[in-house]
Structure formats: C-alpha cells, structure tokens
Tab-separated table of C-alpha atoms in Angstrom:
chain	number	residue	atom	x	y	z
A	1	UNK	CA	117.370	115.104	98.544
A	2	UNK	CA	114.445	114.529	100.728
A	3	UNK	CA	111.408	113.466	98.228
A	4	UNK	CA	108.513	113.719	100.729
A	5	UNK	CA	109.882	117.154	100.395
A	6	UNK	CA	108.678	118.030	97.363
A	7	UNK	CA	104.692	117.403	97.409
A	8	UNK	CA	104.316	121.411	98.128
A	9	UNK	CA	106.306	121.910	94.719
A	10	UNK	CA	104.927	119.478	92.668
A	11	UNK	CA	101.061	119.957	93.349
A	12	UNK	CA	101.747	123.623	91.924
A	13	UNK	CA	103.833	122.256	88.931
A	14	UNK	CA	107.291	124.028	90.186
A	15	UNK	CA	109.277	120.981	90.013
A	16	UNK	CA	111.322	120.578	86.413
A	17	UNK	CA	111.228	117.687	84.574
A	18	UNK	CA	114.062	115.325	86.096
A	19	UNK	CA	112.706	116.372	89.744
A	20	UNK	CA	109.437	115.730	89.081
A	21	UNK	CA	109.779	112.025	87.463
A	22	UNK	CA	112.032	111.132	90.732
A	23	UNK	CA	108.911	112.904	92.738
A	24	UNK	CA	106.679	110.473	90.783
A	25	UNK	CA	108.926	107.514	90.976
A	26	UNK	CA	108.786	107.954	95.196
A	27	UNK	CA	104.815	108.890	94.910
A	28	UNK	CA	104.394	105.422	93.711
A	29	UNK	CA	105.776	103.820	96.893
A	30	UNK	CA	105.026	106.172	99.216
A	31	UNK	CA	101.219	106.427	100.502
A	32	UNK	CA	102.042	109.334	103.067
A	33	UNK	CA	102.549	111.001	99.977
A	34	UNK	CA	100.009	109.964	98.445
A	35	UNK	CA	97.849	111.563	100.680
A	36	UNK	CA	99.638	114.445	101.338
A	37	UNK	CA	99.573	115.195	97.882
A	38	UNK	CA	95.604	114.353	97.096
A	39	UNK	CA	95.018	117.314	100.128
A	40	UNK	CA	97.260	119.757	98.714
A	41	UNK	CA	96.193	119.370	94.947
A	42	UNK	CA	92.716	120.198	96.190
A	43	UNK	CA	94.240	123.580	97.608
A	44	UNK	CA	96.493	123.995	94.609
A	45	UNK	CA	93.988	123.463	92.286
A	46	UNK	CA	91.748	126.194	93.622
A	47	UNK	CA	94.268	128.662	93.029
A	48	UNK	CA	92.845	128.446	89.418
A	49	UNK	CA	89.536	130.167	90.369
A	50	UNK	CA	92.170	132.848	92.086
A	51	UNK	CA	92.052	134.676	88.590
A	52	UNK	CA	90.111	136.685	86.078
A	53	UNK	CA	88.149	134.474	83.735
A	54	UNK	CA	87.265	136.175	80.463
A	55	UNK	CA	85.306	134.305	78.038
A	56	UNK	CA	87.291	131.817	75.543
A	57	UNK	CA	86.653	132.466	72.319
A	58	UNK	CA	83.743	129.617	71.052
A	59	UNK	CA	85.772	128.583	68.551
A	60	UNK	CA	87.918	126.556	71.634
A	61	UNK	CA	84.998	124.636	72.478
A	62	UNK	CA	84.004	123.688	69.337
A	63	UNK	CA	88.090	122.807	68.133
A	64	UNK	CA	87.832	120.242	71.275
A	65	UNK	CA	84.497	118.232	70.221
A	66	UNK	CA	85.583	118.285	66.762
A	67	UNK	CA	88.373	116.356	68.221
A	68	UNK	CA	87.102	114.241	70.265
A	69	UNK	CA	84.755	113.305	67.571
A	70	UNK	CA	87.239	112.499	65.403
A	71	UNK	CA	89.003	110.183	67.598
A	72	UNK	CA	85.984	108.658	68.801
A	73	UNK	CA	86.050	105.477	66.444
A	74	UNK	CA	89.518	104.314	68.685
A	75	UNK	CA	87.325	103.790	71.705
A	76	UNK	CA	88.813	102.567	74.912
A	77	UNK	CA	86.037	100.585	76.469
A	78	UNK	CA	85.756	101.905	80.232
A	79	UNK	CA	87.664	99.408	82.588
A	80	UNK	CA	85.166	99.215	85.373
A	81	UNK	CA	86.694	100.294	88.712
A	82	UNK	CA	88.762	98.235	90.536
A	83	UNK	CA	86.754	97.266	94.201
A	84	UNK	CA	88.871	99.397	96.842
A	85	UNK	CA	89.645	97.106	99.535
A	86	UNK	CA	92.682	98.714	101.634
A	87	UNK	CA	90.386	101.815	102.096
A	88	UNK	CA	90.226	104.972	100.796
A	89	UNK	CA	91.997	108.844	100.776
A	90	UNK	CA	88.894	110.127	100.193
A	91	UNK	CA	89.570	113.145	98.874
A	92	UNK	CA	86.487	115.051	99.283
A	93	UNK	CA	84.893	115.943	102.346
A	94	UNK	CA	81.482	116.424	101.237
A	95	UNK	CA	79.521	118.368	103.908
A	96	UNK	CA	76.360	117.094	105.564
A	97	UNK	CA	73.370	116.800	103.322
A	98	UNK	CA	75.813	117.031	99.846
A	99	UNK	CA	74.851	114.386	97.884
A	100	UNK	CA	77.077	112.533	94.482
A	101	UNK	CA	74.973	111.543	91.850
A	102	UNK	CA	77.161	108.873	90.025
A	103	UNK	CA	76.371	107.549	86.453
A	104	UNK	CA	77.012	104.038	86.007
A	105	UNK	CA	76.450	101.227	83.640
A	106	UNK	CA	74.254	98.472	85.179
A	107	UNK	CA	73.465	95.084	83.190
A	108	UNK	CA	73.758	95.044	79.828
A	109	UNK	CA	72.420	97.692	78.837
A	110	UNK	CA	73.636	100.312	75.957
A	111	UNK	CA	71.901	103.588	78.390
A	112	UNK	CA	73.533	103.856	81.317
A	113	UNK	CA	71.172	103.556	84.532
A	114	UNK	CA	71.418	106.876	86.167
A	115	UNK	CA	72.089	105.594	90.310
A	116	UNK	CA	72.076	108.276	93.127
A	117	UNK	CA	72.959	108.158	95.940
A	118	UNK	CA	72.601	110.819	98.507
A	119	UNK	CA	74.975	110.729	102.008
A	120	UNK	CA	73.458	112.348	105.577
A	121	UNK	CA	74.052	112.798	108.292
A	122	UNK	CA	71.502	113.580	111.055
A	123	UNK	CA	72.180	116.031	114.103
A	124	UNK	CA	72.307	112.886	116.796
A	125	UNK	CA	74.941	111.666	114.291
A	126	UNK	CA	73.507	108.777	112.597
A	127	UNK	CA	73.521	108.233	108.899
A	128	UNK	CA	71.302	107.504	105.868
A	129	UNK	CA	71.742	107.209	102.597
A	130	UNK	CA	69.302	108.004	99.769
A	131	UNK	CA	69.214	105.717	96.899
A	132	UNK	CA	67.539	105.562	93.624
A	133	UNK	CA	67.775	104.712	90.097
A	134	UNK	CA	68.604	101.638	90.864
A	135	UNK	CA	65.958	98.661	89.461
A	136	UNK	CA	64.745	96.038	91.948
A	137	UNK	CA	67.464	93.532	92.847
A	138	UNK	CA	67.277	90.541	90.651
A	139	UNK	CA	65.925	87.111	92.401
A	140	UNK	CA	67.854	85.335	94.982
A	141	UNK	CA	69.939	88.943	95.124
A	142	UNK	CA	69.967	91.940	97.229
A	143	UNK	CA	71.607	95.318	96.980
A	144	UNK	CA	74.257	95.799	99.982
A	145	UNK	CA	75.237	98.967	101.430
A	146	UNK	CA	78.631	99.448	102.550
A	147	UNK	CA	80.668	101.969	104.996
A	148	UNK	CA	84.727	101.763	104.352
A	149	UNK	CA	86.633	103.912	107.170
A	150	UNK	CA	89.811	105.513	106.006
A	151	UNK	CA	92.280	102.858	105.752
A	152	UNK	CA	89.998	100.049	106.474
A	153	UNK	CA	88.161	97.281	104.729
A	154	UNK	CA	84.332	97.473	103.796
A	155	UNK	CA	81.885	97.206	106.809
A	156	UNK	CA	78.257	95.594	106.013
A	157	UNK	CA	76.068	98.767	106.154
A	158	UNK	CA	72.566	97.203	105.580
A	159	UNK	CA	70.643	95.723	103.124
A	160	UNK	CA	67.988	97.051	100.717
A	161	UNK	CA	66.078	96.101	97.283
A	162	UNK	CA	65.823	99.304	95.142
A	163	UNK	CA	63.613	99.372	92.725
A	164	UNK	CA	62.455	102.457	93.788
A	165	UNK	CA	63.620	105.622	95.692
A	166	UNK	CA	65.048	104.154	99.122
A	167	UNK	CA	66.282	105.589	102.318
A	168	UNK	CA	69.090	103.288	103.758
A	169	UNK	CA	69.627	103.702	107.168
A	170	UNK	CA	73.062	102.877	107.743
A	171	UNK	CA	74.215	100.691	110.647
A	172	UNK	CA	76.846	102.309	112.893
A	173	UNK	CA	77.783	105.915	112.513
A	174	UNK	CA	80.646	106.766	109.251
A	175	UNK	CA	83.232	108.913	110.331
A	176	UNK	CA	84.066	111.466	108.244
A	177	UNK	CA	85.937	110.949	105.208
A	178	UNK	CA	85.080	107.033	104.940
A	179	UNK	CA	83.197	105.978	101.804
A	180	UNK	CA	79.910	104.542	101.634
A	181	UNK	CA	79.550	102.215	98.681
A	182	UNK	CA	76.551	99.814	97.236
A	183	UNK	CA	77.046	96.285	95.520
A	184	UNK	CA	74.989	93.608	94.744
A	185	UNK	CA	75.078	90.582	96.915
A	186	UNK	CA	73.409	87.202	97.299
A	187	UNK	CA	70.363	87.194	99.204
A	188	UNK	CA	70.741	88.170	103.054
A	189	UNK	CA	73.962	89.448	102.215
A	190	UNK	CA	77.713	89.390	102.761
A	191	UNK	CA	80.234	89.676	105.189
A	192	UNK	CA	82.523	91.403	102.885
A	193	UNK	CA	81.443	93.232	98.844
A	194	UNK	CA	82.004	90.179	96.265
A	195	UNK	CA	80.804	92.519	93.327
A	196	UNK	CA	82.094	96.170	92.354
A	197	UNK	CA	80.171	98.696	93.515
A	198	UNK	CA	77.799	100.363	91.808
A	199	UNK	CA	78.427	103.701	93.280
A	200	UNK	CA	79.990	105.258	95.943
A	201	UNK	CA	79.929	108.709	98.065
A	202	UNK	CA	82.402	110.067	100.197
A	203	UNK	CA	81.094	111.544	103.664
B	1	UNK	CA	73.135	124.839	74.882
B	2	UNK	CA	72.891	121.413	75.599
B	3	UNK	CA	72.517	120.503	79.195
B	4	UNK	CA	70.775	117.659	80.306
B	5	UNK	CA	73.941	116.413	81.950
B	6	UNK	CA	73.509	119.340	84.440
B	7	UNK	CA	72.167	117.322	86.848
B	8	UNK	CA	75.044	114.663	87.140
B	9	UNK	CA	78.279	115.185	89.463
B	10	UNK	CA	81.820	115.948	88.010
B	11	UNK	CA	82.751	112.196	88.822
B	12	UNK	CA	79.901	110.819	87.151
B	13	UNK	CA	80.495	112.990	83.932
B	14	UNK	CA	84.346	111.974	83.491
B	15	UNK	CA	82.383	108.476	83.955
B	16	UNK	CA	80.522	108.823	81.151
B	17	UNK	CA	83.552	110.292	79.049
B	18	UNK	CA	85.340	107.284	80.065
B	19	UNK	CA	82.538	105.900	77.868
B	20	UNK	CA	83.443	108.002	75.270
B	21	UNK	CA	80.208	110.083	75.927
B	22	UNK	CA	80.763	112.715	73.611
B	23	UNK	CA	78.077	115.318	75.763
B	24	UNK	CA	79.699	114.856	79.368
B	25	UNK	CA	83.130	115.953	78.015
B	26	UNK	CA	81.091	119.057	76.794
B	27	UNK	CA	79.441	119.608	79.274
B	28	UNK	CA	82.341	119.544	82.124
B	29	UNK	CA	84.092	122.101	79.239
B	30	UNK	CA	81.041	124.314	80.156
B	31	UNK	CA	81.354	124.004	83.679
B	32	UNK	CA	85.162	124.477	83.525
B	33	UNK	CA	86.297	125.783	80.740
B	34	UNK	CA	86.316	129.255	81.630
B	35	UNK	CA	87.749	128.761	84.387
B	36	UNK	CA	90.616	127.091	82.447
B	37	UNK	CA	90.665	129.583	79.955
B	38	UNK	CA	91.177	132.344	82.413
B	39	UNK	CA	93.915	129.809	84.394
B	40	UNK	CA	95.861	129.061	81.138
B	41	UNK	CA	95.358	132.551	80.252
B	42	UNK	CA	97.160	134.251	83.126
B	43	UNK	CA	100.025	131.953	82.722
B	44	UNK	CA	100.964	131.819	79.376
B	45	UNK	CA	99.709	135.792	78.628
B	46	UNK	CA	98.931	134.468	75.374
B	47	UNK	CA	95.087	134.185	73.982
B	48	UNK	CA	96.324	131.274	71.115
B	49	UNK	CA	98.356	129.419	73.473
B	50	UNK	CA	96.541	129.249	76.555
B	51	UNK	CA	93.606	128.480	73.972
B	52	UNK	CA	96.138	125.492	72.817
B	53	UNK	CA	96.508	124.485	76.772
B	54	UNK	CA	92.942	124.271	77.175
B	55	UNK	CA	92.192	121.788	73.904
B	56	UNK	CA	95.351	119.766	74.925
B	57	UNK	CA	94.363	119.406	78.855
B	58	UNK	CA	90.380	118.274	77.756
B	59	UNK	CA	91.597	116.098	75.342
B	60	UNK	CA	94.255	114.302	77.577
B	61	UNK	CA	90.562	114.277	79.884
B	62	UNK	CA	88.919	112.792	77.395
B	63	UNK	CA	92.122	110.097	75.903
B	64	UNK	CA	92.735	108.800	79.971
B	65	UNK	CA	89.372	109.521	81.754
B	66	UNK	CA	89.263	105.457	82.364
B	67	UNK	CA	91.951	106.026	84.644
B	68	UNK	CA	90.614	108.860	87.370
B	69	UNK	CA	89.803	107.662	90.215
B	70	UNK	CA	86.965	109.306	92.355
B	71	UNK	CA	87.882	108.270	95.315
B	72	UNK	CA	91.393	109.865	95.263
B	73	UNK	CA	90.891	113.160	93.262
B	74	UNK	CA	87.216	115.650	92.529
B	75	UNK	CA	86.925	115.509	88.979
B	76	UNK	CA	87.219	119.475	89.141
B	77	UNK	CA	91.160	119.139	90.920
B	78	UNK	CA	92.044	116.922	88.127
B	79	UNK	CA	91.031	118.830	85.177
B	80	UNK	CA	92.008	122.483	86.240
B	81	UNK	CA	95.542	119.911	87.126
B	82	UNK	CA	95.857	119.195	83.655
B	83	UNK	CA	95.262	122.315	82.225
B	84	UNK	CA	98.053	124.090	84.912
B	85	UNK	CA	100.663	121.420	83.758
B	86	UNK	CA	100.276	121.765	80.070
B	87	UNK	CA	100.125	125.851	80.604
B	88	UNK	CA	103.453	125.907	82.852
B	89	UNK	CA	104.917	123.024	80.032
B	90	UNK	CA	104.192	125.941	77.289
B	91	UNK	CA	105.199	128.745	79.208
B	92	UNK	CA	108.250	127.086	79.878
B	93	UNK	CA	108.863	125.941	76.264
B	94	UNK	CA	107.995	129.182	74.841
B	95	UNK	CA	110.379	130.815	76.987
B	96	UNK	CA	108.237	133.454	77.527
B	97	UNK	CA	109.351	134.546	81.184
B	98	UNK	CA	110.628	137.974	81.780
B	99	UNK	CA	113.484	138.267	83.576
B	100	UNK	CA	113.499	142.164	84.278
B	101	UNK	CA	110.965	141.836	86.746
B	102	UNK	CA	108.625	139.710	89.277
B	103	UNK	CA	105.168	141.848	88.580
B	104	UNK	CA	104.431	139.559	85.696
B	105	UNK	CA	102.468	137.215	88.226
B	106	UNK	CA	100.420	140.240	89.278
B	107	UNK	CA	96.647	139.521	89.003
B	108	UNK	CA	95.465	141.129	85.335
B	109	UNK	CA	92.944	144.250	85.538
B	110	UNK	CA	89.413	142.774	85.997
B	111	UNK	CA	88.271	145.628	83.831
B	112	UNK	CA	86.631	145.054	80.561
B	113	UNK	CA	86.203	140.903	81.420
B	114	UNK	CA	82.012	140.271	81.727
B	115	UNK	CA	82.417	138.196	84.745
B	116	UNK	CA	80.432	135.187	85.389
B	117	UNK	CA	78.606	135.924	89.143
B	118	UNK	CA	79.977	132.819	90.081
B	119	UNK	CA	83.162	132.476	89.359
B	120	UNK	CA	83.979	136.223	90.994
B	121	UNK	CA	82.489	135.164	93.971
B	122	UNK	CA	85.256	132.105	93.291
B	123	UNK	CA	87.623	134.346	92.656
B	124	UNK	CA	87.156	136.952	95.308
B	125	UNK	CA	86.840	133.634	98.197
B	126	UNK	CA	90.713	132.348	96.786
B	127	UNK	CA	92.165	136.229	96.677
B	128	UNK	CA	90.882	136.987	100.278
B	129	UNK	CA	92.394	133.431	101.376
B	130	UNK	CA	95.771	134.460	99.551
B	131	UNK	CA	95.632	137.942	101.206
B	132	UNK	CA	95.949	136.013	104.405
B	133	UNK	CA	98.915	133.997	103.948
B	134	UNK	CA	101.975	135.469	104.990
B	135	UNK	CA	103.803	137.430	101.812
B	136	UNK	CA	106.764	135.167	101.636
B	137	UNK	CA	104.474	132.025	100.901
B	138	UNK	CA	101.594	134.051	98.990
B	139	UNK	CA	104.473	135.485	96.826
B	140	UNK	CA	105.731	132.072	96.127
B	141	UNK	CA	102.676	130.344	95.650
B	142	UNK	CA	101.514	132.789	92.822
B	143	UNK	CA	105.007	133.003	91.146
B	144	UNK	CA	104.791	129.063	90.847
B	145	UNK	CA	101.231	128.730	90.131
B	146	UNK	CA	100.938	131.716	88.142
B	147	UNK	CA	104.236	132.369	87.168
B	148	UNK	CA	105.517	129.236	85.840
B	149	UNK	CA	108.450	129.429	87.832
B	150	UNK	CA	110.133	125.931	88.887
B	151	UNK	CA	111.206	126.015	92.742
B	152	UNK	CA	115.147	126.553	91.553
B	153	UNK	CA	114.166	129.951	89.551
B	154	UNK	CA	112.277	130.814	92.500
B	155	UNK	CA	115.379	129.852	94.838
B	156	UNK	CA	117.150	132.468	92.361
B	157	UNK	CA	115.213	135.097	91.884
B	158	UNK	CA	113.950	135.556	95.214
B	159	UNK	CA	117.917	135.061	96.467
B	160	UNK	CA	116.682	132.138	98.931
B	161	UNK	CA	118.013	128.855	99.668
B	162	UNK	CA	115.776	125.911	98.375
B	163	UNK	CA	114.608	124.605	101.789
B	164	UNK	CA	113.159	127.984	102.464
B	165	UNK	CA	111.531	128.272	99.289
B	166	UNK	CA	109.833	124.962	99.616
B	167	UNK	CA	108.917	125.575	103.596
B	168	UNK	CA	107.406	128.419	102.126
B	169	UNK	CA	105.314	126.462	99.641
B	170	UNK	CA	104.557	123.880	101.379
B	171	UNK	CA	103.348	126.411	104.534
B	172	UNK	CA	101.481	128.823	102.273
B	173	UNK	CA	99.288	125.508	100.482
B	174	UNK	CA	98.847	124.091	103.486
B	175	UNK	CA	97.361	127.072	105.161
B	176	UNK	CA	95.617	128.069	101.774
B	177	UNK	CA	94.013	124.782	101.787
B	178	UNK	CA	92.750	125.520	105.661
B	179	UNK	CA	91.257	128.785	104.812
B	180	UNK	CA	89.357	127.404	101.801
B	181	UNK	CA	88.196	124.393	103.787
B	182	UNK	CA	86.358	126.560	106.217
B	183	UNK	CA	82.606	125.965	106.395
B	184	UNK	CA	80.849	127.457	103.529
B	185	UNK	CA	84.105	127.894	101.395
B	186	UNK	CA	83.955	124.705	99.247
B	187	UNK	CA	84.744	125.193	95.770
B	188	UNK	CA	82.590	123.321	93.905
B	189	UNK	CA	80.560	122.009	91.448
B	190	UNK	CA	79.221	118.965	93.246
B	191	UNK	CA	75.446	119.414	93.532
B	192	UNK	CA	74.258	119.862	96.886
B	193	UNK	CA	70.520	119.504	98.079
C-alpha cells in the first residue's frame, strides 16, 4: 500500500485505526506529506462550517470550564516554541493587509505583553510590517526583524527599537507564504536569529 | 459575556491556553463552539453525544495546546480537527450507522435552527463550493466527513474499488480547497484590518 496515498483519507478521518497509525508512522518521515496534508486539513476542516449550526445547549460550555478549572492545579508550563530554522509550511496564506496579533510572554513578567504585528504588502510589492506592544529594546539590544522563505533559513529583515508603535520596512520583498518573525538581538544585529522569536506572521 | 480576548488571533488564544489561561479557552469555545456543536451534531445525530464530542475535543485543546504549532496549522483547522475525530471515534463506537440507506449524510432541514448571520454565510460559501465538485467526489467527501464512513465502507457501499474511492477524495478536497481559496472566500476568524 502506497501511504502518500492516504493524506485525502486521513485529513477527513476515513482511515480506521490500524491505517491511520501506519499513515502517522509515514507522516513522521515524510515532509511531502507533511505538507500535503497541512493544505488539505485546511479544506477538510472547512467542511465543518458546510452544516447547520443550532445553538448547544449552555450547559456544554459551562461542563468544559468547570473542567478545565478543575484540572487547572496540574499545569503544564508552556514550552516556548522551538526557533524554526529549516523554514516553514506556512499554512496560512493571509491576504494583503491581514494582520496576526500574537500574545506572548516577554521578560519575566506574570501579564503577558500583548505584541502585534501587522504584515503588508504595498501595490509596487514591497513590504512592511507594523509592530507594537513591544517595550523599548533593553541596552546594548535591538529588536530584529526577520523574513524566512518556504524552506529556507531566516533572512535579516531590518532592525528596529519598539517601544512604541513601529512601521518596519522590510528589506527585500517576502514571497508569499514565507514567515516574517521578530527576535531580540545584540546591538546592530545578527546575521542569523540567536533568540526565539517573539512573534511571527505568515504572508 | 466575557470578551476582552476578542481582539487577539486564534493562534495567540491557544497561546494563552497553553498558559493555562482559563478565558482564551472560553473564548475560542465562543468563537467555535457552535460551529462544533453543529459539526459533531450532524455526525453523531445525537444532541448528548455530539455534546460529549465537543467537551472531549476542547479539553484535549486545552490538555496539549503547548504542542500546536502556528506555523503548520490555523488554530481554527485544528480545533474543528479534533472535534471531527472524536465525533467519527463515537459514531463509530456507538455503531450508530444505518445500513439501509446512504441519505443519512444528507444536510439536516435548516428550519427551526436561529442561525448565526455568520456562520450561514459560512455555510452557504462551503455548500455552493460542494455543489461544484463533481458528484462522485462531493458524495464521498460528505459520506466521510459527515458520514463517518472509513474509505473501506465507502469502497463497499458505493461498490468501488479503493483506488477510486481515494482518487475521488483526494480530487474532490483538493478542488474543494481551490474553490474556498478563491479571493474573498477565506474562512476565518483571523482579524483583518
């Protein structure tokens, strides 16, 4: 049996149980798949909008936070994101102008900084990015933008020192799909990200 | 209700659940919980169990949220994901399929439901891209999706070898996912300025 034959089947849940762990088993070494599979359970997934909603019954929203509350004292601290290197399947292709606020936990403190950051494109195709919520760059550092192509490794993007609503113009022109990430760097910046990012956008 | 989250992106609310924020679990419920209500819903045909989907797909959210990643899934694709699995899981367990006909994966009478303005403009944007798809793959997309039905029943009820039945799948998401990527046809809950 062909595994790269079954993305179709398993993105809409129609494999059984055996097929689908051997389906998961290839996924894991295969990045065709991968990304095969990241399209189509975008397409798949929409198919759940494809069907009368009625209202659930409040008691279904309330049965989940009672839950959650209750399991709340196990807390799994959040593992910060691993820095993507190798590029990305970005799987959304946000449109022109669409812009992904991201909440993220900067320093030490207990209330998450809200960052934003805002992707466009202009008609004669070059690129800026709109960020705020971000508090000055501490001394001797500087926030770094960063463009990462499908499939490629993180591209210096330009530098910039928050603090206070910025527009980024970013160097060289993102093709679509590739993500645009910021980090923290030393002052004048690197040739490649040697923090995780604070937040990225897709474009 | 609650909603000073509004402002913040799918991504950045499974974020903050990741952080065992107790409000951005509720409030992606409240962007998508009808929606999985309705999904769970049509498969199962069952108020208390697709009710039981529902609780069991946001709390696997909330119990593994440190492991999405944004850059290979919207936040939206992998919660309406997990509710699909754990409805198909249950209709499978339960048993529940008919076998005396196929018109069980027919869309239920809109009739009586209050719907939301948004999600029938959701709705009637994914029917009219189904309607386009050629009936061999539309009928075994929504027999699958909607139906429960692994790609071997599917092979036997529709009397069709495998390969056809998963050239037809893999055709009819394909195109389905062309159709809904057409300008102005996102669905989503990403804010957009």
């Amino acid at each position: 049996m062909d595994l790269h034959d079954l993305t179709a089947a398993y993105a809409i849940d129609a494999l059984d149980a055996d097929e689908a762990n051997d389906y998961e088993g290839h996924l894991a070494r295969c990045e065709e798949c991968r990304e095969q599979l990241a399209e189509l359970n975008d397409a798949a997934a929409s198919l759940a909008f494809g069907t009368v909603a009625p209202v659930p019954p409040p008691r279904l929203r309330a049965a989940i936070l009672d839950q959650v509350a209750a399991e709340r004292s196990n807390v799994v601290p959040l593992r910060r994101r691993r820095w993507v290197t190798r590029g990305v399947a970005a799987a959304t292709a946000v449109a022109a102008c669409a812009a992904i606020v991201l909440a993220l936990t900067v320093g030490r403190s207990n209330n998450p900084q809200i960052v934003s950051l805002g992707f466009t494109r202009g008609a004669n195709g070059n690129a800026t990015l709109m960020v705020s919520g971000l508090d000055p760059a501490p001394k001797g550092k500087t926030y770094e933008a960063w463009v990462i192509p499908k499939g490629k490794v993180p591209r210096p993007a330009g530098l910039f020192r928050g603090g206070k609503p910025t527009t980024v113009h970013l160097h060289g022109v993102p093709q679509k799909g590739a993500v645009v990430a910021v980090t923290v760097e030393p002052a004048g910046g690197s040739p490649a990200p040697t923090t995780t990012p604070l937040g990225t956008t897709t474009t | 209700m609650n909603r000073q989250l509004a402002h913040l992106s799918d991504e950045a609310l499974v974020l903050l659940a990741a952080r065992s924020e107790e409000s951005a679990l509720a409030e992606l419920y409240d962007r998508y919980g009808r929606a999985a209500y309705g999904l769970a819903l049509r498969v199962l045909r069952d108020p208390e169990l697709a009710e039981d989907a529902v609780q069991e797909a946001f709390l696997t959210l909330w119990r593994t949220a440190a492991r999405f990643v944004p850059e290979r899934s919207k936040a939206s694709t992998w919660i309406l994901t997990l509710v699909h699995r754990r409805a198909v899981d249950a209709v499978r367990r339960e048993q529940r399929r008919r076998t005396d006909s196929l018109d069980w994966a027919a869309e239920p009478s809109v009739e009586g439901v209050d719907e939301d303005a948004w999600l029938r403009l959701q709705r009637e944007r994914v029917q009219e891209a189904l309607r386009k798809l050629p009936d061999a793959q539309r009928e075994a997309l929504e027999l699958a999706y909607y139906g429960g039905l692994s790609q071997s029943e599917l092979a036997e009820r529709l009397g069709q070898p495998l390969g056809t039945i998963k050239s037809r799948m893999f055709g009819g998401l394909s195109r389905l996912r062309e159709l809904l990527g057409e300008p102005g046809t996102e669905v989503s809950w990403t804010s957009t300025t």
